[in-house]
Coordinates of C-alpha atoms and ligand atoms in Angstrom, one line a residue:
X1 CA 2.3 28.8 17.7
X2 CA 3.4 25.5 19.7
X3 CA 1.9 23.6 16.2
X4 CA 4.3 22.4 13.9
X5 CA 4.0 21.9 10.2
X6 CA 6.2 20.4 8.0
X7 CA 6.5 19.7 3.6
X8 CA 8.9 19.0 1.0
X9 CA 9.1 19.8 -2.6
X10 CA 11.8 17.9 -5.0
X11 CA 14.3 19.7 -6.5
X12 CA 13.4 18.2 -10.1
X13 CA 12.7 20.7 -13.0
X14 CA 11.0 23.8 -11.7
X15 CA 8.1 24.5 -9.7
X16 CA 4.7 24.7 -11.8
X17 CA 1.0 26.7 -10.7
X18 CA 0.2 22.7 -9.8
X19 CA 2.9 23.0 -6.9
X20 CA 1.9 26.6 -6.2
X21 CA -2.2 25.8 -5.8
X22 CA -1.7 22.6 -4.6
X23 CA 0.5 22.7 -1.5
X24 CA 2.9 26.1 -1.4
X25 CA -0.1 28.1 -1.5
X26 CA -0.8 27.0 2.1
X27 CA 3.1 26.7 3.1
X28 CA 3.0 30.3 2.8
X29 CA -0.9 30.6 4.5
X30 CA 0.5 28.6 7.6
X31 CA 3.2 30.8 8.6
X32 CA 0.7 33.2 10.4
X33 CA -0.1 30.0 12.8
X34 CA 2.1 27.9 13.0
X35 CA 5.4 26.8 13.6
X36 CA 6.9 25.7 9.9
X37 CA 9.7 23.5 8.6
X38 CA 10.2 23.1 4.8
X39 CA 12.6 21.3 2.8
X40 CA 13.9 21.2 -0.8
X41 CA 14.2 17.0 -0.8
X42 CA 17.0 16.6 -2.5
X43 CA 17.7 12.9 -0.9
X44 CA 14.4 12.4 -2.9
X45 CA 15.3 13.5 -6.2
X46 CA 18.2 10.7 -6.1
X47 CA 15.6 8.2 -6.6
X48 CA 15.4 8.8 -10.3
X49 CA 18.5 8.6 -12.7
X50 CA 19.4 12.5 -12.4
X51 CA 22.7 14.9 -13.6
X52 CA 25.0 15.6 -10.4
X53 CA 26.0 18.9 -11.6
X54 CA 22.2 19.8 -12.7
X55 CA 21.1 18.6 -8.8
X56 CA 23.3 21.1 -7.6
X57 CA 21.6 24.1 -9.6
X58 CA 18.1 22.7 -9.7
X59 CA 18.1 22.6 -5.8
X60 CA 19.7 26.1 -5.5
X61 CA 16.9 27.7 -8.2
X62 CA 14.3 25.7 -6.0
X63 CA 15.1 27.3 -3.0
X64 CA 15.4 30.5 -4.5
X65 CA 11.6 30.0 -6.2
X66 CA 10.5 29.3 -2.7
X67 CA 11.9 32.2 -1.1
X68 CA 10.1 34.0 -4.3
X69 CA 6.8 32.6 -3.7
X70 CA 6.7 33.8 0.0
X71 CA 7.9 31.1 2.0
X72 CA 9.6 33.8 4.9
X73 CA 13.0 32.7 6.6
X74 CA 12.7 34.8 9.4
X75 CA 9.4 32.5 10.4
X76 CA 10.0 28.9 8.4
X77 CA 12.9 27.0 8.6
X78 CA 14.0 26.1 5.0
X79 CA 16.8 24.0 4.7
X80 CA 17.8 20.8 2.2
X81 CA 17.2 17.8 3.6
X82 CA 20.4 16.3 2.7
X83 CA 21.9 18.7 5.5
X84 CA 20.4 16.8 8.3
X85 CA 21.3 13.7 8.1
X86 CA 18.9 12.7 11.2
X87 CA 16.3 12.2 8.2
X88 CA 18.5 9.6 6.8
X89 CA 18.8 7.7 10.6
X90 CA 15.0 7.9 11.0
X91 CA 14.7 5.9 8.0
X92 CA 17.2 3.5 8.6
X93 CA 14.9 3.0 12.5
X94 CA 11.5 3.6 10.5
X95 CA 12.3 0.7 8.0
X96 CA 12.4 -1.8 10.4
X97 CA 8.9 -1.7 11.5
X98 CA 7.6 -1.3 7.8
X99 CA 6.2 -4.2 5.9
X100 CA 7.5 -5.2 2.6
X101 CA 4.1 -5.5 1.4
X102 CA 2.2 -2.6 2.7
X103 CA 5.8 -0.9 0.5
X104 CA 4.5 -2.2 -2.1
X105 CA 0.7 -1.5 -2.7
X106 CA 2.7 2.4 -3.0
X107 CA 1.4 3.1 -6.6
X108 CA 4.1 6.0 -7.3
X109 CA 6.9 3.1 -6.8
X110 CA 4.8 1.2 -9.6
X111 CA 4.4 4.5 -12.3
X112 CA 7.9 6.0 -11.2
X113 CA 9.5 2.6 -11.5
X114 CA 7.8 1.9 -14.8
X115 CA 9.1 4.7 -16.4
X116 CA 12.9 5.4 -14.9
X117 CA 13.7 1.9 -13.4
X118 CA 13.6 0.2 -9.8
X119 CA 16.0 0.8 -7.0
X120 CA 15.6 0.3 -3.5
X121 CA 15.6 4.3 -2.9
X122 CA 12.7 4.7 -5.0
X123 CA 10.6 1.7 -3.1
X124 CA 12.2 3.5 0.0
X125 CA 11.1 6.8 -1.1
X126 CA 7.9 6.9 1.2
X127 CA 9.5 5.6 4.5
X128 CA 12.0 8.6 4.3
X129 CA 9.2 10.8 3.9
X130 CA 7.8 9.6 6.9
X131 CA 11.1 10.4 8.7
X132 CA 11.1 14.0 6.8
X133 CA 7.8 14.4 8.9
X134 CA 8.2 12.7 12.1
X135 CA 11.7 13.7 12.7
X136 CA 10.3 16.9 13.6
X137 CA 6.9 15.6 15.3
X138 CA 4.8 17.9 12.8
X139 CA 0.9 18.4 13.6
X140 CA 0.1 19.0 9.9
X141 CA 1.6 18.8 6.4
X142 CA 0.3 20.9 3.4
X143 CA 0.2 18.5 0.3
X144 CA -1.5 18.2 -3.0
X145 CA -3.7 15.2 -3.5
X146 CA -0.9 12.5 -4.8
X147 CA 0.4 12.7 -1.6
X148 CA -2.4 11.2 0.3
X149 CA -0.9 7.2 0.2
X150 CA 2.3 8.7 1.4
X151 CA 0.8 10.7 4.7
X152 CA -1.4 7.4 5.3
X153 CA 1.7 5.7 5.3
X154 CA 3.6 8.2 7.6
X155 CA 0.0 8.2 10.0
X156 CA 0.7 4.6 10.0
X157 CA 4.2 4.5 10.7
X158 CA 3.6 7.0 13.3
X159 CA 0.5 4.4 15.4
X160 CA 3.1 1.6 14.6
X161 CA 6.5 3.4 16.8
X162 CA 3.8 4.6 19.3
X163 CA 2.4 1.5 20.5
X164 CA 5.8 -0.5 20.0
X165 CA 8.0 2.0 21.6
X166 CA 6.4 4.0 23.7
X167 CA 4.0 7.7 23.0
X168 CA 6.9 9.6 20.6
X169 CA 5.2 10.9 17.7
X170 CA 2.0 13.0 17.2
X171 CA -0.1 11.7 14.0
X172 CA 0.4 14.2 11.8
X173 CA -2.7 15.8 9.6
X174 CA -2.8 16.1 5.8
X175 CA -4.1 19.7 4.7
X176 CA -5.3 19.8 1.0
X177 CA -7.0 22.7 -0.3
X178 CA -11.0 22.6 -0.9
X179 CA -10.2 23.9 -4.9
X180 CA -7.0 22.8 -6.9
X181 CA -5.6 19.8 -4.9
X182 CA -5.1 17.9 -8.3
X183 CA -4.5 20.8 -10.4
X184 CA -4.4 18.9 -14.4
X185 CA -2.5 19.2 -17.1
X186 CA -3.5 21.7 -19.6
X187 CA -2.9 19.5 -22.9
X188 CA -5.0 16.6 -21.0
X189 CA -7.0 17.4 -18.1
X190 CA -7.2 13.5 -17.2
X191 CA -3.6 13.6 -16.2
X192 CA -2.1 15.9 -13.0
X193 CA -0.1 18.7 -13.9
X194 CA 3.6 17.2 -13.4
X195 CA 7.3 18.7 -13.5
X196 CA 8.1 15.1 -15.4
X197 CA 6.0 15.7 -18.6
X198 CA 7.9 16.0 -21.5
X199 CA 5.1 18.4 -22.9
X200 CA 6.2 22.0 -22.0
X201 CA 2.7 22.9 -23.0
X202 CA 1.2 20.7 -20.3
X203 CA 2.0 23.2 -17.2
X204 CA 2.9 26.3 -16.3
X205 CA 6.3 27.1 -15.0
X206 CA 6.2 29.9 -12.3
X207 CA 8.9 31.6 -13.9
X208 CA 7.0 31.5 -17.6
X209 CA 6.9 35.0 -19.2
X210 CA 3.8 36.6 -19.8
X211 CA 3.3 35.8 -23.5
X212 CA 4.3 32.3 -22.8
X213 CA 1.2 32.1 -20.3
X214 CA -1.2 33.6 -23.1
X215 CA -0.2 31.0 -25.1
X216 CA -0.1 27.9 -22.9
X217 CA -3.6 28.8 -22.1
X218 CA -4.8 29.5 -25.0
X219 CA -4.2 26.3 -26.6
X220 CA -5.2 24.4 -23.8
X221 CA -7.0 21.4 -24.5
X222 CA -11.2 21.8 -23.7
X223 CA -13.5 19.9 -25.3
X224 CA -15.7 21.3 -28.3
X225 CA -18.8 22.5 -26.5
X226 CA -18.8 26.9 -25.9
X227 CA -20.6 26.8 -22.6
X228 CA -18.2 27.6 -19.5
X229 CA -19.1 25.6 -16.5
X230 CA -17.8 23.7 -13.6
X231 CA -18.6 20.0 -15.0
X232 CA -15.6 17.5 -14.4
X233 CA -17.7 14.5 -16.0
X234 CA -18.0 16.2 -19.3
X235 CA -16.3 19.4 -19.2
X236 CA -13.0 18.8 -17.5
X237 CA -10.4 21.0 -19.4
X238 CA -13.0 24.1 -18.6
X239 CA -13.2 22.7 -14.9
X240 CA -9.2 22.8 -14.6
X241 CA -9.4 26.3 -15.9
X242 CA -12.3 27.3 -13.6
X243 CA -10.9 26.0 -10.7
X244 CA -7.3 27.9 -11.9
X245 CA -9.6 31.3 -12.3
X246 CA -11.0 31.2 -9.0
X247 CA -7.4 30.5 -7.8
X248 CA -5.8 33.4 -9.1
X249 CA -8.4 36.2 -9.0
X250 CA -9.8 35.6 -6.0
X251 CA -13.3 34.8 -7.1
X252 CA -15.6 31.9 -6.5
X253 CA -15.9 29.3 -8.8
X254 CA -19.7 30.1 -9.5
X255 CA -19.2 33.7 -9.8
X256 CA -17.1 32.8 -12.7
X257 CA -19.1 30.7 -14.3
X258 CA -21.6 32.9 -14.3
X259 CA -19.9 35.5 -15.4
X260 CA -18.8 33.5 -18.6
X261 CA -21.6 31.2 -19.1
X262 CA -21.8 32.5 -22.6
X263 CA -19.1 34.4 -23.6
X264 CA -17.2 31.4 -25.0
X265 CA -14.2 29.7 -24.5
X266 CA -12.0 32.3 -26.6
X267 CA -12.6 35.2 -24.4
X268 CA -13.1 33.2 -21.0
X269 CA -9.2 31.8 -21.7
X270 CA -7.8 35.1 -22.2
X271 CA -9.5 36.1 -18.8
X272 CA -7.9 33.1 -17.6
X273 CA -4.5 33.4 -18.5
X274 CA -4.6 37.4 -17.4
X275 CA -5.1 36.3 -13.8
X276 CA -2.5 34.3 -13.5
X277 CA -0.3 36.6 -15.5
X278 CA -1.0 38.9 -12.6
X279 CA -0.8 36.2 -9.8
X280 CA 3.0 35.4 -11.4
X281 CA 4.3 38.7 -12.1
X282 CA 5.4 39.2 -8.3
X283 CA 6.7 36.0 -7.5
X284 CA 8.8 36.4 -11.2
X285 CA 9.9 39.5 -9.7
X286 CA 10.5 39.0 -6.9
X287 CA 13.0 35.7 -8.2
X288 CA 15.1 38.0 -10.1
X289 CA 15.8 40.2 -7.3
X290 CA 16.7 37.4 -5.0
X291 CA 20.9 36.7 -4.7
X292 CA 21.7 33.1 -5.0
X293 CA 24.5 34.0 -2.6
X294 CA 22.2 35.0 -0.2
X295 CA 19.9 32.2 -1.1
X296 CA 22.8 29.8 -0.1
X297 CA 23.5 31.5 3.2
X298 CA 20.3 31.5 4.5
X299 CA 19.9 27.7 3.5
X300 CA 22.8 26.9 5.2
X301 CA 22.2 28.8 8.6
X302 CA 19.0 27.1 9.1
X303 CA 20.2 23.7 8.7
X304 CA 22.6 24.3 11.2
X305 CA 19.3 24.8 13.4
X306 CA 17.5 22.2 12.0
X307 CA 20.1 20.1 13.0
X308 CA 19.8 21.2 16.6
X309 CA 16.3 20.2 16.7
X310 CA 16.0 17.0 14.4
X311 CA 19.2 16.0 17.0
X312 CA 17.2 16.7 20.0
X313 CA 13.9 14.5 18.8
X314 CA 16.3 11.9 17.6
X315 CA 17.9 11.5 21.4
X316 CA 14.1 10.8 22.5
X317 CA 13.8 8.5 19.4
X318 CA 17.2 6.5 20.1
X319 CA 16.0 6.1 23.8
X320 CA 12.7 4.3 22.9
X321 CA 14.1 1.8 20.8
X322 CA 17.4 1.1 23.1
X323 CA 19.6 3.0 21.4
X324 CA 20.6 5.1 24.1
X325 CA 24.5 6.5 24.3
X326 CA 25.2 4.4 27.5
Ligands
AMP401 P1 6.5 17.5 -6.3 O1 6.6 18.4 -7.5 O2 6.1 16.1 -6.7 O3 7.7 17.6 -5.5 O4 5.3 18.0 -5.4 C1 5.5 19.1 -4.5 C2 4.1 19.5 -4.0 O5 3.2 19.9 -5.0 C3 3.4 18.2 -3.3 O6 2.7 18.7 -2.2 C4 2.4 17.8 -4.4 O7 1.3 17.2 -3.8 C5 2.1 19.1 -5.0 N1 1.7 19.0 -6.4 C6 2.4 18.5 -7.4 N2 1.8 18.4 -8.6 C7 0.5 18.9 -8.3 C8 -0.7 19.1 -9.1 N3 -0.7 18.8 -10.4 N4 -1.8 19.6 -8.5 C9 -1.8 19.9 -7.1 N5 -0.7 19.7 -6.4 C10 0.5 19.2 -6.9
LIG402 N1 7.0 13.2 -1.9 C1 6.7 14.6 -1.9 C2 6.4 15.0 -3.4 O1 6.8 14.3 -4.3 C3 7.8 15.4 -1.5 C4 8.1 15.2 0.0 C5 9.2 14.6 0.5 C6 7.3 15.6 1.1 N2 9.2 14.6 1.9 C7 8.0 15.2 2.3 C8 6.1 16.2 1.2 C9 7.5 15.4 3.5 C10 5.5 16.5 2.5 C11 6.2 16.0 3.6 O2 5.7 15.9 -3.6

């Protein structure tokens, strides 16, 4: 257990079965073997024009959905980031040995910046993810696909401090799952599944109600062939769902297809959305039995050890670039 692993999730809308397949699936997985650190990144969720007073409940409910979907606090430390504010020095240290133009070839600074407008947070953004990740000299980091610029970015970042400062930080490892990575939206299965699309109908919220589900899935968009099978050229609405079944029940992708090969796609969607109705009931329930004053108590007492151990890295990191107290 001498591994760490650390991830991040923004506190922006709530969590969808894209967050869940994609990277919290493994947060939970990891537990058993290693040593984990998660964070609601709320410092992240600045980047775009945002509601203080809706921050302050959306980072509460995220927490609370984490706790829900199994992340343990007696094994992880979950904390906001915004509580340790050795994230924020990183950066500052971080940022000086990043190139502006290697910033920006980052393609989410492009599409984010597009839509909600430039700041120098958001073209920052990646650089103090980097410093959410080395600060605590992870091994690993559970991420969906989109993330895989950013970690190459941190890995970088990482080789660059090392050979200017001295051996400080190990290179830490992106862990993607083999099925549902890039889980896609259900109303167009060319674009991920994402907490920022204004269709409702394009993802599932892990706190949607059953009937809601059913519905969602059932008008998912698929194209207007009947035979089920895994074919993301031609067939990638049905290879979304497939790739969801297996998820949810358990079974492998050409079990399934098998299985429905012929039964068309009205039957093979109800099938569909039962399994995840069954893979979200827990998690639903156990959310409503969770206290948001106990949520907030346990956030807080593990920053205050977060803070302990981001301070203690930091004291190596000050020393190796000649910040030392004396
Ligand atoms: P975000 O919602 O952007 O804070 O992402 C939180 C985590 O979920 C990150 O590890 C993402 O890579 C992952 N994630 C977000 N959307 C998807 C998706 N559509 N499919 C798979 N993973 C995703
Ligand atoms: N950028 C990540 C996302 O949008 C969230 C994040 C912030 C993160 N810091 C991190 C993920 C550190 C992994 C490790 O999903």
């Amino acid at each position: 257990m001498d591994k760490k692993v650390f991830s991040g999730i923004q506190p922006t809308g709530r969590l969808h079965i894209g967050n869940l397949v994609g990277a919290l699936d493994n947060w939970v997985k990891m537990q058993d073997e290693y040593q984990t650190i998660y964070n609601v990144v709320d410092l992240h969720a600045m980047t775009v024009p945002y509601d203080p007073a809706e921050l302050q409940r959306t980072r509460l409910e995220t927490a609370r959905l984490l706790l829900a979907v199994g992340v343990d606090p007696s094994r992880s430390l979950l904390y906001f980031q915004s509580q340790v504010p050795q994230h924020a020095e990183l950066t500052w240290i971080l940022s000086t040995i990043t190139g502006i133009g290697q910033m920006e070839r980052m393609t989410q600074f492009k599409e984010k910046g597009e839509k909600s407008g430039q700041n120098i947070g958001l073209f920052s953004y990646p650089i103090l993810m980097a410093a959410d990740i080395l600060v605590h000299r992870v091994h690993a980091v559970p991420v969906g696909d989109d993330q895989t610029q950013h970690l190459e970015l941190t890995r970088d970042l990482a080789e660059r401090f090392n050979s200017r400062f001295g051996e400080t930080f190990p290179i830490p490892e992106r862990i993607t799952p083999e099925i549902g990575a890039r889980v896609m939206s259900l109303q167009d299965p060319t674009a991920k599944m994402s907490k920022s699309d204004p269709s409702q109908a394009s993802r599932i919220d892990l706190l949607d109600e059953p009937d809601t589900i059913r519905k969602k899935i059932r008008s998912s968009v698929t194209d207007s062939g009947r035979e089920v099978s895994y074919d993301w050229e031609n067939k990638a609405g049905i290879s979304n769902l497939l790739e969801l079944f297996s998820f949810f029940s358990g079974a492998g992708i050409d079990e399934l297809e098998a299985e429905y090969s012929e039964s068309g796609y009205g039957p093979f969607k109800e099938a569909v959305a039962e399994a995840i109705v069954d893979g979200l009931t827990p998690i639903r329930t156990r959310y409503k039995d969770l206290d948001e004053g106990e949520v907030g108590r346990i956030m807080e007492q593990n920053a205050l050890q977060a803070r302990t151990q981001a301070e203690a890295s930091m004291q190596g990191v000050r020393a190796a670039v000649g910040l030392s107290p004396r």
